[in-house]
Coordinates of C-alpha atoms and ligand atoms in Angstrom, one line a residue:
M309 CA -49.2 56.5 5.0
S310 CA -52.1 54.2 5.5
A311 CA -54.6 54.5 2.6
T312 CA -58.1 55.3 3.7
T313 CA -61.2 55.2 1.4
P314 CA -63.6 57.7 2.9
S315 CA -66.7 58.7 1.1
S316 CA -66.1 62.3 2.3
Q317 CA -63.7 64.0 4.6
S318 CA -63.7 67.1 6.7
P319 CA -61.9 70.0 4.9
V320 CA -58.1 69.9 4.9
D321 CA -55.6 72.7 4.4
V322 CA -53.9 71.0 1.5
L323 CA -55.0 68.3 -0.9
V324 CA -52.2 66.8 -3.0
V325 CA -53.2 64.8 -6.2
G326 CA -50.4 62.4 -7.0
G327 CA -48.6 59.7 -5.0
G328 CA -45.1 59.8 -6.6
L329 CA -42.0 61.5 -5.2
I330 CA -43.2 65.0 -6.1
G331 CA -46.7 64.5 -4.6
L332 CA -45.4 62.9 -1.4
V333 CA -42.6 65.4 -0.8
T334 CA -45.1 68.2 -1.2
A335 CA -47.3 66.5 1.3
W336 CA -44.6 65.8 3.8
R337 CA -43.1 69.3 3.7
A338 CA -46.5 70.9 4.0
A339 CA -47.4 68.7 6.9
R340 CA -44.0 69.5 8.6
A341 CA -44.9 73.2 8.1
G342 CA -48.0 72.6 10.2
L343 CA -50.7 72.2 7.5
S344 CA -53.3 69.4 7.5
V345 CA -52.7 67.3 4.3
T346 CA -54.5 64.6 2.3
V347 CA -52.9 62.8 -0.6
V348 CA -55.1 61.2 -3.2
A349 CA -53.6 58.8 -5.8
E350 CA -54.7 55.7 -7.6
R351 CA -51.3 54.0 -6.8
L352 CA -50.3 55.7 -3.6
G353 CA -46.5 55.2 -3.4
G354 CA -46.9 52.5 -6.0
P355 CA -45.6 52.1 -9.6
S356 CA -45.0 55.4 -11.3
A357 CA -42.2 57.3 -13.1
S358 CA -40.7 57.6 -9.6
T359 CA -40.3 53.8 -9.2
V360 CA -38.7 53.4 -12.6
A361 CA -36.2 56.2 -12.3
A362 CA -32.5 55.3 -11.7
G363 CA -32.0 58.0 -9.0
M364 CA -29.0 59.9 -10.3
L365 CA -28.3 63.1 -8.4
T366 CA -25.8 64.3 -11.1
P367 CA -26.3 67.9 -12.2
A368 CA -22.6 68.3 -12.9
T369 CA -22.3 65.4 -15.3
E370 CA -25.8 66.2 -16.7
A371 CA -25.1 69.9 -17.4
S372 CA -26.0 70.7 -21.0
F373 CA -25.9 73.9 -23.1
G374 CA -29.0 76.1 -22.8
E375 CA -30.2 74.6 -19.5
E376 CA -28.0 76.7 -17.2
E377 CA -30.8 78.1 -15.0
L378 CA -32.3 74.7 -14.6
M379 CA -28.9 73.3 -13.7
R380 CA -28.6 75.9 -10.9
L381 CA -31.8 74.6 -9.4
C382 CA -30.6 71.1 -9.8
V383 CA -27.3 71.9 -8.0
R384 CA -29.2 73.6 -5.2
S385 CA -31.3 70.4 -4.8
R386 CA -28.3 68.1 -5.0
D387 CA -26.6 70.1 -2.3
R388 CA -29.8 70.0 -0.2
F389 CA -29.9 66.2 -0.4
P390 CA -27.7 65.2 2.6
G391 CA -29.7 67.5 5.0
F392 CA -33.0 66.5 3.4
V393 CA -32.2 62.8 3.8
A394 CA -31.2 63.3 7.4
E395 CA -34.6 65.0 8.2
L396 CA -36.5 62.4 6.2
E397 CA -34.8 59.4 7.8
Q398 CA -35.5 60.9 11.2
D399 CA -39.2 61.5 10.4
S400 CA -39.7 58.2 8.7
G401 CA -37.4 55.8 10.6
A402 CA -36.5 54.4 7.1
S403 CA -33.4 54.6 4.9
A404 CA -33.8 56.7 1.8
G405 CA -31.0 54.8 0.0
Y406 CA -28.7 57.8 -0.4
R407 CA -25.1 57.0 -1.7
A408 CA -22.3 59.6 -1.9
E409 CA -19.6 57.8 -3.9
G410 CA -19.5 60.3 -6.7
T411 CA -20.0 59.8 -10.5
L412 CA -17.7 58.9 -13.3
Q413 CA -18.5 60.2 -16.7
V414 CA -16.6 58.4 -19.5
A415 CA -16.1 58.6 -23.2
F416 CA -16.1 55.6 -25.5
D417 CA -14.1 57.1 -28.4
A418 CA -12.2 60.3 -29.3
D419 CA -15.4 62.1 -30.6
D420 CA -17.2 61.3 -27.3
M421 CA -14.2 62.6 -25.4
A422 CA -14.3 65.8 -27.4
R423 CA -18.0 66.2 -26.6
L424 CA -17.3 65.6 -22.9
G425 CA -14.5 68.2 -23.1
H426 CA -17.1 70.9 -24.2
L427 CA -19.4 69.9 -21.4
G428 CA -16.4 70.1 -19.0
D429 CA -15.9 73.7 -20.1
L430 CA -19.6 74.4 -19.5
R431 CA -19.4 72.9 -16.0
E432 CA -16.4 75.1 -15.3
S433 CA -18.3 78.2 -16.4
L434 CA -21.1 77.2 -14.0
G435 CA -18.6 76.7 -11.2
L436 CA -19.1 72.9 -11.0
A437 CA -15.9 71.3 -10.3
T438 CA -15.0 68.0 -12.0
Q439 CA -11.7 66.3 -12.6
R440 CA -10.5 65.3 -16.1
L441 CA -9.1 61.8 -16.2
T442 CA -7.3 59.6 -18.7
G443 CA -8.7 56.2 -19.7
R444 CA -6.2 54.5 -17.4
E445 CA -7.2 56.8 -14.4
C446 CA -10.9 55.9 -15.1
R447 CA -10.1 52.2 -15.0
R448 CA -8.1 52.7 -11.8
L449 CA -11.4 53.9 -10.2
E450 CA -13.6 51.4 -12.0
P451 CA -11.5 48.4 -13.1
M452 CA -14.4 46.7 -15.0
L453 CA -14.5 49.6 -17.6
A454 CA -13.6 48.5 -21.1
P455 CA -10.0 48.9 -22.1
S456 CA -11.2 51.1 -25.0
V457 CA -12.7 53.8 -22.7
R458 CA -10.8 57.0 -23.8
G459 CA -11.1 59.1 -20.7
G460 CA -13.6 61.0 -18.6
Y461 CA -14.4 63.2 -15.7
L462 CA -14.9 62.5 -12.0
A463 CA -17.7 64.5 -10.3
D464 CA -17.2 63.8 -6.6
G465 CA -20.3 65.8 -5.7
D466 CA -22.7 63.9 -8.0
H467 CA -24.4 61.2 -6.0
S468 CA -27.4 58.8 -6.2
V469 CA -30.4 57.7 -4.3
D470 CA -32.7 54.7 -4.5
P471 CA -36.0 56.3 -5.6
R472 CA -38.1 53.3 -4.4
A473 CA -36.6 53.6 -0.9
L474 CA -37.0 57.4 -1.1
L475 CA -40.6 57.0 -2.0
Q476 CA -41.4 54.7 0.9
A477 CA -39.5 56.9 3.3
L478 CA -41.5 59.9 2.1
R479 CA -44.7 58.0 2.5
A480 CA -43.9 56.9 6.1
A481 CA -42.7 60.4 7.0
A482 CA -45.8 62.0 5.6
E483 CA -48.0 59.6 7.5
R484 CA -46.1 60.2 10.8
R485 CA -46.7 63.9 10.3
G486 CA -50.4 63.2 10.1
T487 CA -51.0 63.1 6.3
V488 CA -54.0 61.0 5.2
G489 CA -53.6 58.9 2.1
V490 CA -56.7 58.1 -0.1
R491 CA -56.2 55.5 -2.7
D492 CA -58.7 56.5 -5.5
R493 CA -58.8 58.2 -8.8
V494 CA -59.8 61.9 -9.1
H495 CA -63.0 62.1 -11.0
R496 CA -62.7 65.9 -11.3
L497 CA -61.3 69.0 -9.7
V498 CA -63.9 71.2 -8.1
V499 CA -63.6 74.9 -8.9
E500 CA -66.3 77.2 -7.4
D501 CA -66.6 81.0 -7.6
G502 CA -63.2 80.9 -9.5
R503 CA -61.4 79.1 -6.7
A504 CA -60.2 75.5 -6.3
R505 CA -62.2 73.9 -3.6
G506 CA -61.2 70.2 -3.7
V507 CA -61.9 67.1 -5.8
V508 CA -64.7 64.6 -6.5
L509 CA -63.4 61.0 -6.4
D510 CA -64.2 58.2 -8.8
S511 CA -65.7 56.3 -5.8
G512 CA -68.2 59.2 -5.4
G513 CA -66.6 60.8 -2.3
E514 CA -65.5 64.4 -2.2
I515 CA -62.5 66.0 -0.5
T516 CA -62.7 69.7 0.3
A517 CA -59.5 71.6 0.8
G518 CA -58.2 75.2 1.2
Q519 CA -55.6 74.5 -1.5
V520 CA -55.1 71.8 -4.1
V521 CA -51.8 70.7 -5.5
L522 CA -51.8 68.8 -8.8
A523 CA -48.7 66.6 -8.8
A524 CA -49.8 63.6 -11.0
G525 CA -46.8 63.6 -13.4
V526 CA -47.7 63.2 -17.0
D527 CA -51.4 62.6 -16.1
T528 CA -51.7 66.1 -14.5
P529 CA -53.1 68.0 -17.5
S530 CA -55.9 65.4 -18.1
I531 CA -57.5 65.8 -14.7
A532 CA -61.1 66.8 -15.4
G533 CA -62.4 70.1 -14.3
I534 CA -59.1 72.1 -14.7
P535 CA -60.1 75.4 -16.3
E536 CA -58.7 75.7 -19.8
G537 CA -55.3 77.2 -20.2
V538 CA -54.2 76.8 -16.6
V539 CA -52.1 73.7 -17.0
P540 CA -49.9 73.3 -20.0
P541 CA -49.7 70.0 -21.9
L542 CA -47.0 67.7 -20.6
R543 CA -45.4 65.4 -23.1
P544 CA -44.7 61.8 -22.1
V545 CA -41.0 61.0 -22.7
K546 CA -40.6 57.3 -22.5
G547 CA -37.6 55.7 -20.8
Q548 CA -36.8 52.0 -20.9
L549 CA -34.4 50.6 -18.3
L550 CA -33.0 47.2 -17.1
R551 CA -32.0 46.1 -13.6
L552 CA -29.3 43.6 -13.4
R553 CA -28.5 41.4 -10.4
T554 CA -24.9 40.8 -9.1
P555 CA -24.4 37.2 -8.1
E556 CA -24.4 36.7 -4.3
G557 CA -20.9 37.1 -2.8
E558 CA -19.5 38.8 -5.9
P559 CA -18.3 42.4 -5.9
P560 CA -20.5 44.9 -7.9
L561 CA -19.3 45.6 -11.4
V562 CA -19.2 49.4 -10.7
T563 CA -18.9 51.0 -7.3
R564 CA -20.2 54.5 -8.3
T565 CA -22.6 55.8 -10.9
V566 CA -21.0 55.6 -14.4
R567 CA -22.4 57.7 -17.1
G568 CA -21.1 57.6 -20.6
L569 CA -21.3 58.6 -24.2
V570 CA -21.0 55.8 -26.7
K571 CA -20.7 57.1 -30.3
G572 CA -22.8 60.1 -29.1
S573 CA -25.4 58.0 -27.4
P574 CA -25.8 58.5 -23.6
V575 CA -26.1 55.6 -21.2
Y576 CA -25.8 55.2 -17.4
L577 CA -25.1 52.4 -14.9
V578 CA -26.2 53.1 -11.3
P579 CA -25.3 50.7 -8.5
R580 CA -27.6 50.0 -5.6
D581 CA -26.7 48.9 -2.1
S582 CA -28.6 45.7 -2.8
G583 CA -26.1 44.7 -5.5
E584 CA -28.5 45.6 -8.4
I585 CA -27.2 47.8 -11.2
V586 CA -29.8 50.0 -13.0
L587 CA -29.0 50.6 -16.7
G588 CA -30.8 53.3 -18.6
A589 CA -32.3 54.8 -20.4
T590 CA -34.0 55.4 -23.7
Q591 CA -35.6 58.8 -24.4
E592 CA -38.5 58.3 -26.8
E593 CA -41.3 60.7 -27.7
Q594 CA -44.3 58.7 -28.9
G595 CA -47.2 59.5 -26.7
F596 CA -48.5 57.4 -23.9
D597 CA -46.8 54.2 -25.1
T598 CA -45.4 52.1 -22.3
R599 CA -44.4 49.0 -24.3
L600 CA -41.0 47.5 -23.6
T601 CA -39.4 47.0 -26.9
A602 CA -36.5 44.8 -28.0
G603 CA -34.9 47.7 -29.8
G604 CA -35.1 50.0 -26.7
L605 CA -33.6 47.4 -24.3
W606 CA -31.0 46.4 -26.9
E607 CA -29.9 50.1 -27.3
V608 CA -29.3 50.4 -23.5
L609 CA -27.6 47.0 -23.3
R610 CA -25.4 47.7 -26.3
D611 CA -24.1 51.0 -24.9
A612 CA -23.7 49.7 -21.3
H613 CA -21.8 46.7 -22.7
A614 CA -19.5 48.9 -24.7
L615 CA -18.4 50.7 -21.5
V616 CA -18.6 47.8 -19.0
P617 CA -18.6 44.5 -21.0
G618 CA -19.2 42.4 -17.8
V619 CA -22.9 43.5 -17.8
S620 CA -23.7 40.8 -20.3
E621 CA -22.9 38.2 -17.6
L622 CA -25.4 39.5 -15.1
E623 CA -28.9 38.1 -14.5
V624 CA -31.7 40.4 -15.6
A625 CA -33.7 41.2 -12.4
E626 CA -36.3 43.5 -14.0
T627 CA -37.1 45.5 -17.1
C628 CA -39.1 48.7 -16.6
V629 CA -40.5 51.6 -18.5
G630 CA -41.8 55.0 -17.4
L631 CA -43.0 58.2 -18.8
R632 CA -41.1 61.4 -17.9
P633 CA -43.4 64.4 -17.8
G634 CA -41.8 67.0 -20.1
S635 CA -43.2 70.6 -19.9
P636 CA -43.1 72.9 -23.0
D637 CA -39.7 74.3 -21.9
N638 CA -38.5 71.1 -20.1
E639 CA -38.5 73.0 -16.8
P640 CA -40.7 72.2 -13.8
L641 CA -43.9 74.0 -13.1
L642 CA -44.2 75.0 -9.5
G643 CA -46.5 76.9 -7.1
P644 CA -49.7 78.9 -7.6
T645 CA -51.6 78.9 -10.9
A646 CA -54.0 81.5 -12.3
V647 CA -56.8 79.8 -10.3
P648 CA -56.7 80.8 -6.7
G649 CA -56.1 77.9 -4.4
L650 CA -54.8 75.7 -7.2
H651 CA -51.0 74.8 -7.4
L652 CA -48.9 72.8 -9.7
A653 CA -45.9 70.6 -8.9
A654 CA -45.3 68.9 -12.2
G655 CA -43.2 68.8 -15.4
H656 CA -40.0 67.7 -13.8
F657 CA -39.0 65.8 -17.0
R658 CA -35.6 64.1 -16.4
H659 CA -35.0 65.6 -13.0
G660 CA -37.9 64.5 -10.7
V661 CA -35.7 62.6 -8.3
L662 CA -33.0 65.2 -8.2
L663 CA -35.4 68.0 -7.7
T664 CA -37.4 66.3 -5.0
P665 CA -35.9 68.3 -2.1
V666 CA -36.2 71.8 -3.6
T667 CA -39.6 71.0 -4.9
G668 CA -40.7 70.1 -1.3
D669 CA -39.2 73.2 0.1
A670 CA -40.6 75.5 -2.6
M671 CA -44.1 74.0 -2.5
A672 CA -44.2 74.2 1.4
R673 CA -43.2 77.9 1.1
A674 CA -45.9 78.5 -1.6
L675 CA -48.6 76.8 0.4
T676 CA -47.8 78.6 3.6
T677 CA -47.0 82.1 2.3
G678 CA -48.7 82.2 -1.2
A679 CA -45.4 82.8 -3.0
L680 CA -42.4 80.7 -4.2
P681 CA -39.0 81.4 -2.7
D682 CA -36.7 83.6 -4.9
Y683 CA -34.7 80.6 -6.3
A684 CA -37.8 79.0 -7.6
R685 CA -39.6 82.0 -9.2
R686 CA -38.2 81.3 -12.6
F687 CA -40.1 78.0 -12.5
A688 CA -43.4 79.5 -11.5
A689 CA -46.4 77.5 -12.9
T690 CA -47.8 80.9 -14.2
R691 CA -44.8 81.6 -16.4
V692 CA -46.9 81.0 -19.6
T693 CA -50.1 82.7 -18.5
G694 CA -48.5 85.4 -16.4
G695 CA -51.0 84.6 -13.7
R696 CA -53.2 87.6 -14.5
A697 CA -56.1 85.7 -15.7
A698 CA -59.7 85.8 -14.4
V699 CA -61.1 82.3 -14.1
A700 CA -64.6 81.3 -14.7
D701 CA -65.8 78.0 -13.2
G702 CA -64.3 75.3 -15.4
G703 CA -64.1 77.9 -18.2
P704 CA -61.2 79.4 -20.1
I705 CA -58.9 82.0 -18.5
E706 CA -59.1 85.4 -20.0
G707 CA -56.1 87.5 -20.8
G708 CA -53.5 84.7 -20.5
D709 CA -51.7 82.9 -23.3
Q710 CA -53.1 79.5 -24.0
W711 CA -51.0 76.4 -24.4
T712 CA -51.5 74.8 -27.7
Ligands
LIG189 N1 -32.6 61.4 -15.2 C1 -32.3 60.3 -16.0 C2 -33.3 60.0 -17.0 O1 -34.2 60.7 -17.2 O2 -33.1 59.0 -17.8

């Protein structure tokens, strides 16, 4: 998508605020559905939580107690990935960096193995097949695993994607479908007569749209002009990661995603086609803090080294930090809000990459029909307010619960 900087545009069907995976997939799928679309973002397809993410598509090995409904949506999205990538690569002419080698989840000690066993039982109850392996069987699959690894589970259906490649493919696909990109900051949302009408840009321009989608990750709630109570607070959950480079001509340390527990602490190693291995990630709740810290990186390296000691030999290609957008219940907020014409696609927390396909599908449905598909209704953006509220211009909604 080439970025334009118009002072004003003729009205479009859909204006998407946000140039990460969620914003761009919404734009592309809406454009594919025949709508005229403009995306506005300060860093269109540039650095964001999307470019920091490791890109695991691993609902089976990520299943945890109390998140069963979210996991069902994650599984749907994982299963959608191959077809989604085929459509995307056809539309964009670019690779999305999808890899289908499966995921190995391993335990460092007996207590970790006991915990993985409970998660294995949960997976079985959710109908997610994984295969229990001994330590030796794990090392047969991934010979660079530490001799101390106790055992694990193989999830053949849990794959990975390169989020940076995916982002560029989405940007190209959206552009080829006629989406216009505007590189600017939103000064404020325009709500007139109780309806979202577009945005005013920092540069002074204005974009008018039939429908507006807010998809700016953790920055979404702070967009000026959103009527009070319509968008819940999103808490930034910091993740620090490292990218390690495999020396040229040498085989990669791991051939598939390896997730593990090390004395209760989760860590993952995700290989890329380029030979890089992404190690992650911390999970820290301390506001909008994006400092890389020695302690955070040490924690990730310590645990990755416990599982695959060879990581300490590799060159550090990059260190990175991002803020996951956590909604009040850790589930995404999708579709129409209490303000007519205003939609949300935000709050994807740890699953933004994995949920990219279903988010695009669900948002395109909401933008073309006014309603989310059945499988996405639980994640409706109105689930806190109930969507019954009357909205005054820029004022509070009446009759709805307020997020505090
Ligand atoms: N989904 C991986 C992470 O949030 O670290």
